[in-house]
């Protein structure tokens, strides 16, 4: 029987990876992420599918694939697809497992929609990250990966926990005829893995998202070495998010440049916009704050995330949130979970907007483009705004950027852009693929698949969504 890889998302788009591997009747998904490209055709950040229709809206709009036996019964029932009271209408489970490469939304979020009897394999840090974010967010059918409440919600129902099986680097595990060996890689969130997968018809390498130019590029080198060992892989599913970039700034470039900028900025506030999930970037700004005699002010969500990760993995080197170079910003309006009050009372390094006014030159304030309304209270008259995330890659991102610019102009803030990508450049990818040297490369997670056959001398197969690749005789 042939071994087959089918693609239901994540080919000609950045993210939304949903790759189905079938071998001798065993079926596993490699990632089951949210497709921003498909979703943003119909929704923006604030609009979402109607809960009353379960997964009906997502199916109707082609945001998720219409496959039998994979989705939650409660959401199918709301969509009118099955009557949960009549057993005869029920679909049998058609997938044996999902293996997650990392915790980013475009790889993990739509696991939320899957049946709870499908086990989900993930790195132990990925589990910590997902649980920490879930604790801070309101329930949402598109983000309840580790546990969920059946819809419509009945207050007497206990949440249903998914069957999560965690792994560490090089812990091989078998799902029937398929053996998966996850090996750590470096990316812009901790706990990322590439997968080395042995099937009855050959070896498949799944890159996940990776880079070699980050602080922990040696993790990716371990994966590449391991993937090149023993036998020539038959197929490599290789990300190409940034294949069109020749080379990149490293994290230490970001540190050097931003430290220089902060030390030049006197008598005013410095803001830093970065993803709070990116521990490397947090560490960069934490070090800069410490070395320039400022405090890094973070929000409660970031503080809780740091606490959870520090506990899960002390080797990440995360400082205590009560560290003298860290402060926690308390906004006037408490937006998140109800026990926030208790959290603020427990910590002594809490800063309000009026505390900040008196000590502008002693702070770096981490900021998100969704909390710019805090500037109304903070009321800076001038300052530096370090934009330390990727540049907008779609129209929606450009609209957000224009909005951010108007906020900054209103409060006299001057912005600079300084970032190190979570994804490998074209040169890094060419070196990775040359070392692994698979028989066939399938470009995934990219809008630039045409560059693959130019940069790689290996055979490149461009696949269209909904199609598949057979391993036997591929
Ligand atoms: Zn990612």
GROMACS .gro file of C-alpha atoms in nm, residues 18-370:
model
  353
   18UNK     CA    1  -0.267   2.084   0.783
   19UNK     CA    2  -0.076   1.794   0.633
   20UNK     CA    3  -0.228   1.446   0.640
   21UNK     CA    4   0.009   1.149   0.634
   22UNK     CA    5  -0.139   0.806   0.561
   23UNK     CA    6   0.055   0.483   0.595
   24UNK     CA    7  -0.093   0.132   0.600
   25UNK     CA    8  -0.428   0.265   0.715
   26UNK     CA    9  -0.280   0.490   0.987
   27UNK     CA   10  -0.366   0.856   0.939
   28UNK     CA   11  -0.196   1.141   1.124
   29UNK     CA   12  -0.205   1.515   1.079
   30UNK     CA   13   0.119   1.711   1.095
   31UNK     CA   14  -0.005   2.037   1.254
   32UNK     CA   15  -0.361   2.165   1.229
   33UNK     CA   16  -0.314   2.540   1.222
   34UNK     CA   17  -0.538   2.836   1.163
   35UNK     CA   18  -0.505   2.972   0.809
   36UNK     CA   19  -0.475   3.350   0.835
   37UNK     CA   20  -0.479   3.380   0.455
   38UNK     CA   21  -0.814   3.200   0.421
   39UNK     CA   22  -0.967   3.348   0.735
   40UNK     CA   23  -0.875   3.709   0.655
   41UNK     CA   24  -1.067   3.693   0.326
   42UNK     CA   25  -1.388   3.703   0.533
   43UNK     CA   26  -1.293   3.811   0.887
   44UNK     CA   27  -1.065   4.058   1.060
   45UNK     CA   28  -0.914   4.036   1.408
   46UNK     CA   29  -1.239   4.136   1.576
   47UNK     CA   30  -1.496   3.942   1.372
   48UNK     CA   31  -1.539   3.570   1.400
   49UNK     CA   32  -1.751   3.279   1.280
   50UNK     CA   33  -2.097   3.266   1.440
   51UNK     CA   34  -2.103   3.029   1.736
   52UNK     CA   35  -2.466   2.940   1.666
   53UNK     CA   36  -2.354   2.758   1.350
   54UNK     CA   37  -2.069   2.559   1.513
   55UNK     CA   38  -1.807   2.493   1.247
   56UNK     CA   39  -2.064   2.554   0.973
   57UNK     CA   40  -1.938   2.902   0.884
   58UNK     CA   41  -1.573   2.788   0.870
   59UNK     CA   42  -1.667   2.495   0.642
   60UNK     CA   43  -1.892   2.707   0.419
   61UNK     CA   44  -1.615   2.963   0.363
   62UNK     CA   45  -1.349   2.698   0.296
   63UNK     CA   46  -1.140   2.806   0.596
   64UNK     CA   47  -1.119   2.446   0.721
   65UNK     CA   48  -1.130   2.129   0.507
   66UNK     CA   49  -1.454   1.936   0.481
   67UNK     CA   50  -1.332   1.597   0.607
   68UNK     CA   51  -1.544   1.336   0.780
   69UNK     CA   52  -1.460   1.195   1.121
   70UNK     CA   53  -1.227   1.466   1.248
   71UNK     CA   54  -1.439   1.745   1.398
   72UNK     CA   55  -1.604   1.782   1.740
   73UNK     CA   56  -1.956   1.639   1.759
   74UNK     CA   57  -2.098   1.945   1.940
   75UNK     CA   58  -1.973   2.179   1.664
   76UNK     CA   59  -2.098   1.947   1.388
   77UNK     CA   60  -2.434   1.926   1.557
   78UNK     CA   61  -2.468   2.306   1.573
   79UNK     CA   62  -2.375   2.316   1.203
   80UNK     CA   63  -2.662   2.075   1.130
   81UNK     CA   64  -2.416   1.812   1.011
   82UNK     CA   65  -2.507   1.547   1.265
   83UNK     CA   66  -2.773   1.494   1.523
   84UNK     CA   67  -2.589   1.411   1.840
   85UNK     CA   68  -2.896   1.239   1.984
   86UNK     CA   69  -2.913   0.984   1.703
   87UNK     CA   70  -2.618   0.748   1.712
   88UNK     CA   71  -2.669   0.643   1.348
   89UNK     CA   72  -2.569   0.991   1.227
   90UNK     CA   73  -2.241   0.987   1.414
   91UNK     CA   74  -1.918   0.987   1.218
   92UNK     CA   75  -1.643   0.742   1.311
   93UNK     CA   76  -1.305   0.883   1.401
   94UNK     CA   77  -1.097   0.895   1.081
   95UNK     CA   78  -0.762   1.027   1.210
   96UNK     CA   79  -0.536   0.853   1.463
   97UNK     CA   80  -0.334   1.149   1.591
   98UNK     CA   81  -0.212   1.503   1.537
   99UNK     CA   82   0.155   1.592   1.587
  100UNK     CA   83   0.226   1.960   1.654
  101UNK     CA   84   0.559   2.116   1.558
  102UNK     CA   85   0.514   2.425   1.781
  103UNK     CA   86   0.266   2.654   1.955
  104UNK     CA   87   0.217   2.928   1.693
  105UNK     CA   88  -0.148   2.984   1.593
  106UNK     CA   89  -0.091   2.902   1.226
  107UNK     CA   90   0.025   2.552   1.330
  108UNK     CA   91  -0.185   2.475   1.637
  109UNK     CA   92  -0.506   2.676   1.682
  110UNK     CA   93  -0.756   2.476   1.478
  111UNK     CA   94  -0.682   2.164   1.683
  112UNK     CA   95  -0.954   2.334   1.892
  113UNK     CA   96  -1.213   2.213   1.640
  114UNK     CA   97  -1.103   1.849   1.638
  115UNK     CA   98  -1.266   1.556   1.819
  116UNK     CA   99  -1.136   1.502   2.171
  117UNK     CA  100  -1.068   1.132   2.101
  118UNK     CA  101  -0.787   1.224   1.858
  119UNK     CA  102  -0.465   1.226   2.066
  120UNK     CA  103  -0.244   1.532   2.018
  121UNK     CA  104   0.134   1.491   2.044
  122UNK     CA  105   0.330   1.807   2.125
  123UNK     CA  106   0.651   1.918   2.292
  124UNK     CA  107   0.614   1.964   2.669
  125UNK     CA  108   0.701   2.336   2.636
  126UNK     CA  109   0.432   2.376   2.367
  127UNK     CA  110   0.180   2.237   2.618
  128UNK     CA  111   0.297   2.486   2.882
  129UNK     CA  112   0.268   2.774   2.635
  130UNK     CA  113  -0.079   2.678   2.513
  131UNK     CA  114  -0.214   2.629   2.866
  132UNK     CA  115  -0.068   2.960   2.980
  133UNK     CA  116  -0.229   3.149   2.689
  134UNK     CA  117  -0.561   2.967   2.736
  135UNK     CA  118  -0.569   3.072   3.104
  136UNK     CA  119  -0.555   3.436   2.993
  137UNK     CA  120  -0.806   3.434   2.711
  138UNK     CA  121  -1.183   3.424   2.692
  139UNK     CA  122  -1.316   3.097   2.559
  140UNK     CA  123  -1.334   3.085   2.182
  141UNK     CA  124  -1.400   2.779   1.963
  142UNK     CA  125  -1.093   2.868   1.756
  143UNK     CA  126  -0.863   2.871   2.058
  144UNK     CA  127  -0.930   2.595   2.308
  145UNK     CA  128  -0.661   2.347   2.224
  146UNK     CA  129  -0.585   2.169   2.552
  147UNK     CA  130  -0.942   2.178   2.692
  148UNK     CA  131  -1.286   2.299   2.590
  149UNK     CA  132  -1.646   2.321   2.701
  150UNK     CA  133  -1.912   2.163   2.485
  151UNK     CA  134  -2.131   2.411   2.297
  152UNK     CA  135  -2.386   2.536   2.373
  153UNK     CA  136  -2.224   2.586   2.713
  154UNK     CA  137  -2.408   2.438   3.008
  155UNK     CA  138  -2.271   2.579   3.333
  156UNK     CA  139  -2.295   2.232   3.494
  157UNK     CA  140  -2.066   2.070   3.233
  158UNK     CA  141  -1.702   2.020   3.327
  159UNK     CA  142  -1.444   2.119   3.063
  160UNK     CA  143  -1.324   1.831   2.844
  161UNK     CA  144  -0.947   1.783   2.845
  162UNK     CA  145  -0.786   1.664   2.528
  163UNK     CA  146  -0.560   1.363   2.528
  164UNK     CA  147  -0.219   1.530   2.508
  165UNK     CA  148   0.100   1.325   2.483
  166UNK     CA  149   0.413   1.530   2.536
  167UNK     CA  150   0.760   1.465   2.402
  168UNK     CA  151   1.113   1.599   2.438
  169UNK     CA  152   1.383   1.621   2.176
  170UNK     CA  153   1.485   1.284   2.025
  171UNK     CA  154   1.203   1.095   2.206
  172UNK     CA  155   1.084   0.870   1.924
  173UNK     CA  156   0.725   0.751   1.942
  174UNK     CA  157   0.518   0.518   1.725
  175UNK     CA  158   0.166   0.569   1.598
  176UNK     CA  159   0.094   0.224   1.455
  177UNK     CA  160   0.317   0.186   1.147
  178UNK     CA  161   0.451   0.544   1.165
  179UNK     CA  162   0.751   0.635   1.383
  180UNK     CA  163   0.809   1.001   1.463
  181UNK     CA  164   1.135   1.139   1.599
  182UNK     CA  165   1.099   1.505   1.700
  183UNK     CA  166   1.425   1.702   1.716
  184UNK     CA  167   1.443   2.058   1.853
  185UNK     CA  168   1.485   2.354   1.615
  186UNK     CA  169   1.527   2.727   1.671
  187UNK     CA  170   1.237   2.960   1.587
  188UNK     CA  171   1.071   3.269   1.741
  189UNK     CA  172   0.892   3.083   2.023
  190UNK     CA  173   1.042   2.825   2.260
  191UNK     CA  174   0.981   2.451   2.224
  192UNK     CA  175   0.984   2.406   1.843
  193UNK     CA  176   1.052   2.079   1.665
  194UNK     CA  177   1.128   1.943   1.322
  195UNK     CA  178   1.008   1.587   1.263
  196UNK     CA  179   1.189   1.284   1.121
  197UNK     CA  180   0.919   1.040   1.022
  198UNK     CA  181   0.970   0.679   0.919
  199UNK     CA  182   0.689   0.507   0.731
  200UNK     CA  183   0.661   0.168   0.564
  201UNK     CA  184   0.757   0.329   0.231
  202UNK     CA  185   1.036   0.562   0.338
  203UNK     CA  186   1.148   0.859   0.541
  204UNK     CA  187   0.981   1.201   0.550
  205UNK     CA  188   1.135   1.515   0.698
  206UNK     CA  189   0.900   1.791   0.820
  207UNK     CA  190   1.081   2.118   0.885
  208UNK     CA  191   0.812   2.290   1.096
  209UNK     CA  192   0.928   2.653   1.118
  210UNK     CA  193   1.301   2.707   1.167
  211UNK     CA  194   1.607   2.928   1.134
  212UNK     CA  195   1.980   2.901   1.197
  213UNK     CA  196   2.053   3.272   1.256
  214UNK     CA  197   1.886   3.295   1.601
  215UNK     CA  198   2.049   3.272   1.944
  216UNK     CA  199   1.985   2.898   1.950
  217UNK     CA  200   2.074   2.816   1.590
  218UNK     CA  201   2.262   2.510   1.720
  219UNK     CA  202   1.924   2.344   1.790
  220UNK     CA  203   1.841   2.360   1.420
  221UNK     CA  204   2.186   2.222   1.338
  222UNK     CA  205   2.111   1.920   1.562
  223UNK     CA  206   1.790   1.859   1.368
  224UNK     CA  207   1.959   1.893   1.029
  225UNK     CA  208   2.240   1.654   1.132
  226UNK     CA  209   1.992   1.399   1.262
  227UNK     CA  210   1.773   1.428   0.951
  228UNK     CA  211   2.077   1.364   0.727
  229UNK     CA  212   2.186   1.054   0.922
  230UNK     CA  213   2.145   0.685   0.836
  231UNK     CA  214   1.939   0.706   0.519
  232UNK     CA  215   1.853   0.946   0.241
  233UNK     CA  216   1.510   1.094   0.311
  234UNK     CA  217   1.252   1.026   0.042
  235UNK     CA  218   1.060   1.348   0.096
  236UNK     CA  219   1.117   1.677   0.274
  237UNK     CA  220   0.834   1.918   0.353
  238UNK     CA  221   1.031   2.240   0.378
  239UNK     CA  222   0.911   2.580   0.499
  240UNK     CA  223   1.004   2.879   0.281
  241UNK     CA  224   0.845   3.178   0.455
  242UNK     CA  225   1.149   3.399   0.395
  243UNK     CA  226   1.321   3.215   0.110
  244UNK     CA  227   1.328   3.542  -0.085
  245UNK     CA  228   1.558   3.705   0.173
  246UNK     CA  229   1.928   3.647   0.111
  247UNK     CA  230   2.048   3.700   0.468
  248UNK     CA  231   1.929   3.835   0.798
  249UNK     CA  232   1.994   4.037   1.109
  250UNK     CA  233   2.071   3.809   1.401
  251UNK     CA  234   1.925   3.846   1.751
  252UNK     CA  235   2.259   3.989   1.865
  253UNK     CA  236   2.232   4.256   1.589
  254UNK     CA  237   1.892   4.348   1.736
  255UNK     CA  238   2.049   4.366   2.084
  256UNK     CA  239   2.345   4.582   1.966
  257UNK     CA  240   2.131   4.823   1.762
  258UNK     CA  241   1.853   4.861   2.019
  259UNK     CA  242   2.097   4.901   2.308
  260UNK     CA  243   2.269   5.182   2.119
  261UNK     CA  244   1.935   5.350   2.045
  262UNK     CA  245   1.813   5.321   2.405
  263UNK     CA  246   2.138   5.457   2.550
  264UNK     CA  247   2.115   5.755   2.309
  265UNK     CA  248   1.758   5.829   2.422
  266UNK     CA  249   1.761   6.051   2.727
  267UNK     CA  250   1.488   6.204   2.938
  268UNK     CA  251   1.204   6.026   2.767
  269UNK     CA  252   1.019   5.699   2.742
  270UNK     CA  253   1.121   5.411   2.522
  271UNK     CA  254   0.851   5.173   2.396
  272UNK     CA  255   0.929   4.831   2.249
  273UNK     CA  256   0.671   4.644   2.044
  274UNK     CA  257   0.753   4.273   2.022
  275UNK     CA  258   0.572   3.940   2.054
  276UNK     CA  259   0.557   3.852   2.424
  277UNK     CA  260   0.576   3.484   2.326
  278UNK     CA  261   0.925   3.536   2.181
  279UNK     CA  262   1.155   3.469   2.477
  280UNK     CA  263   1.469   3.565   2.281
  281UNK     CA  264   1.329   3.911   2.211
  282UNK     CA  265   1.210   3.952   2.572
  283UNK     CA  266   1.562   3.857   2.686
  284UNK     CA  267   1.714   4.111   2.446
  285UNK     CA  268   1.504   4.397   2.588
  286UNK     CA  269   1.546   4.275   2.945
  287UNK     CA  270   1.926   4.283   2.906
  288UNK     CA  271   1.912   4.627   2.744
  289UNK     CA  272   1.694   4.759   3.028
  290UNK     CA  273   1.933   4.621   3.288
  291UNK     CA  274   2.243   4.760   3.116
  292UNK     CA  275   2.096   5.107   3.054
  293UNK     CA  276   1.956   5.142   3.409
  294UNK     CA  277   1.598   5.122   3.298
  295UNK     CA  278   1.320   4.883   3.395
  296UNK     CA  279   1.136   4.675   3.137
  297UNK     CA  280   0.763   4.717   3.201
  298UNK     CA  281   0.557   4.419   3.084
  299UNK     CA  282   0.185   4.343   3.090
  300UNK     CA  283   0.016   4.086   3.312
  301UNK     CA  284  -0.028   3.836   3.027
  302UNK     CA  285   0.345   3.844   2.951
  303UNK     CA  286   0.427   3.819   3.324
  304UNK     CA  287   0.216   3.507   3.366
  305UNK     CA  288   0.361   3.354   3.049
  306UNK     CA  289   0.717   3.412   3.176
  307UNK     CA  290   0.631   3.257   3.513
  308UNK     CA  291   0.484   2.945   3.350
  309UNK     CA  292   0.781   2.896   3.117
  310UNK     CA  293   1.037   2.960   3.389
  311UNK     CA  294   0.876   2.689   3.598
  312UNK     CA  295   0.855   2.446   3.307
  313UNK     CA  296   1.211   2.493   3.185
  314UNK     CA  297   1.468   2.670   3.405
  315UNK     CA  298   1.726   2.631   3.125
  316UNK     CA  299   1.547   2.906   2.930
  317UNK     CA  300   1.719   3.150   3.169
  318UNK     CA  301   1.404   3.355   3.235
  319UNK     CA  302   1.443   3.595   3.531
  320UNK     CA  303   1.193   3.618   3.817
  321UNK     CA  304   0.913   3.862   3.733
  322UNK     CA  305   0.997   4.043   4.059
  323UNK     CA  306   1.350   4.106   3.930
  324UNK     CA  307   1.470   4.465   3.991
  325UNK     CA  308   1.489   4.532   3.614
  326UNK     CA  309   1.127   4.426   3.554
  327UNK     CA  310   0.806   4.608   3.633
  328UNK     CA  311   0.446   4.505   3.568
  329UNK     CA  312   0.215   4.760   3.413
  330UNK     CA  313  -0.132   4.784   3.563
  331UNK     CA  314  -0.376   4.954   3.326
  332UNK     CA  315  -0.677   5.148   3.459
  333UNK     CA  316  -0.911   4.900   3.298
  334UNK     CA  317  -0.853   4.536   3.387
  335UNK     CA  318  -0.916   4.348   3.066
  336UNK     CA  319  -0.839   3.983   3.142
  337UNK     CA  320  -0.914   3.705   3.388
  338UNK     CA  321  -1.097   3.790   3.715
  339UNK     CA  322  -0.813   3.690   3.952
  340UNK     CA  323  -0.591   3.969   3.817
  341UNK     CA  324  -0.658   4.178   4.127
  342UNK     CA  325  -0.500   3.910   4.342
  343UNK     CA  326  -0.198   3.894   4.109
  344UNK     CA  327  -0.139   4.271   4.133
  345UNK     CA  328  -0.172   4.260   4.512
  346UNK     CA  329   0.088   3.982   4.536
  347UNK     CA  330   0.362   4.172   4.354
  348UNK     CA  331   0.534   4.489   4.468
  349UNK     CA  332   0.675   4.601   4.131
  350UNK     CA  333   0.341   4.717   3.990
  351UNK     CA  334   0.341   5.036   3.786
  352UNK     CA  335   0.044   5.256   3.701
  353UNK     CA  336   0.044   5.527   3.435
  354UNK     CA  337   0.098   5.795   3.700
  355UNK     CA  338   0.407   5.612   3.838
  356UNK     CA  339   0.540   5.606   3.483
  357UNK     CA  340   0.496   5.980   3.428
  358UNK     CA  341   0.738   6.057   3.708
  359UNK     CA  342   1.009   5.822   3.582
  360UNK     CA  343   0.993   5.834   3.202
  361UNK     CA  344   1.369   5.818   3.150
  362UNK     CA  345   1.398   5.502   3.360
  363UNK     CA  346   1.168   5.277   3.160
  364UNK     CA  347   1.133   5.062   2.851
  365UNK     CA  348   0.763   4.987   2.811
  366UNK     CA  349   0.673   4.675   2.614
  367UNK     CA  350   0.372   4.760   2.402
  368UNK     CA  351   0.142   4.583   2.163
  369UNK     CA  352  -0.034   4.753   1.873
  370UNK     CA  353  -0.361   4.648   2.042
   0.00000   0.00000   0.00000
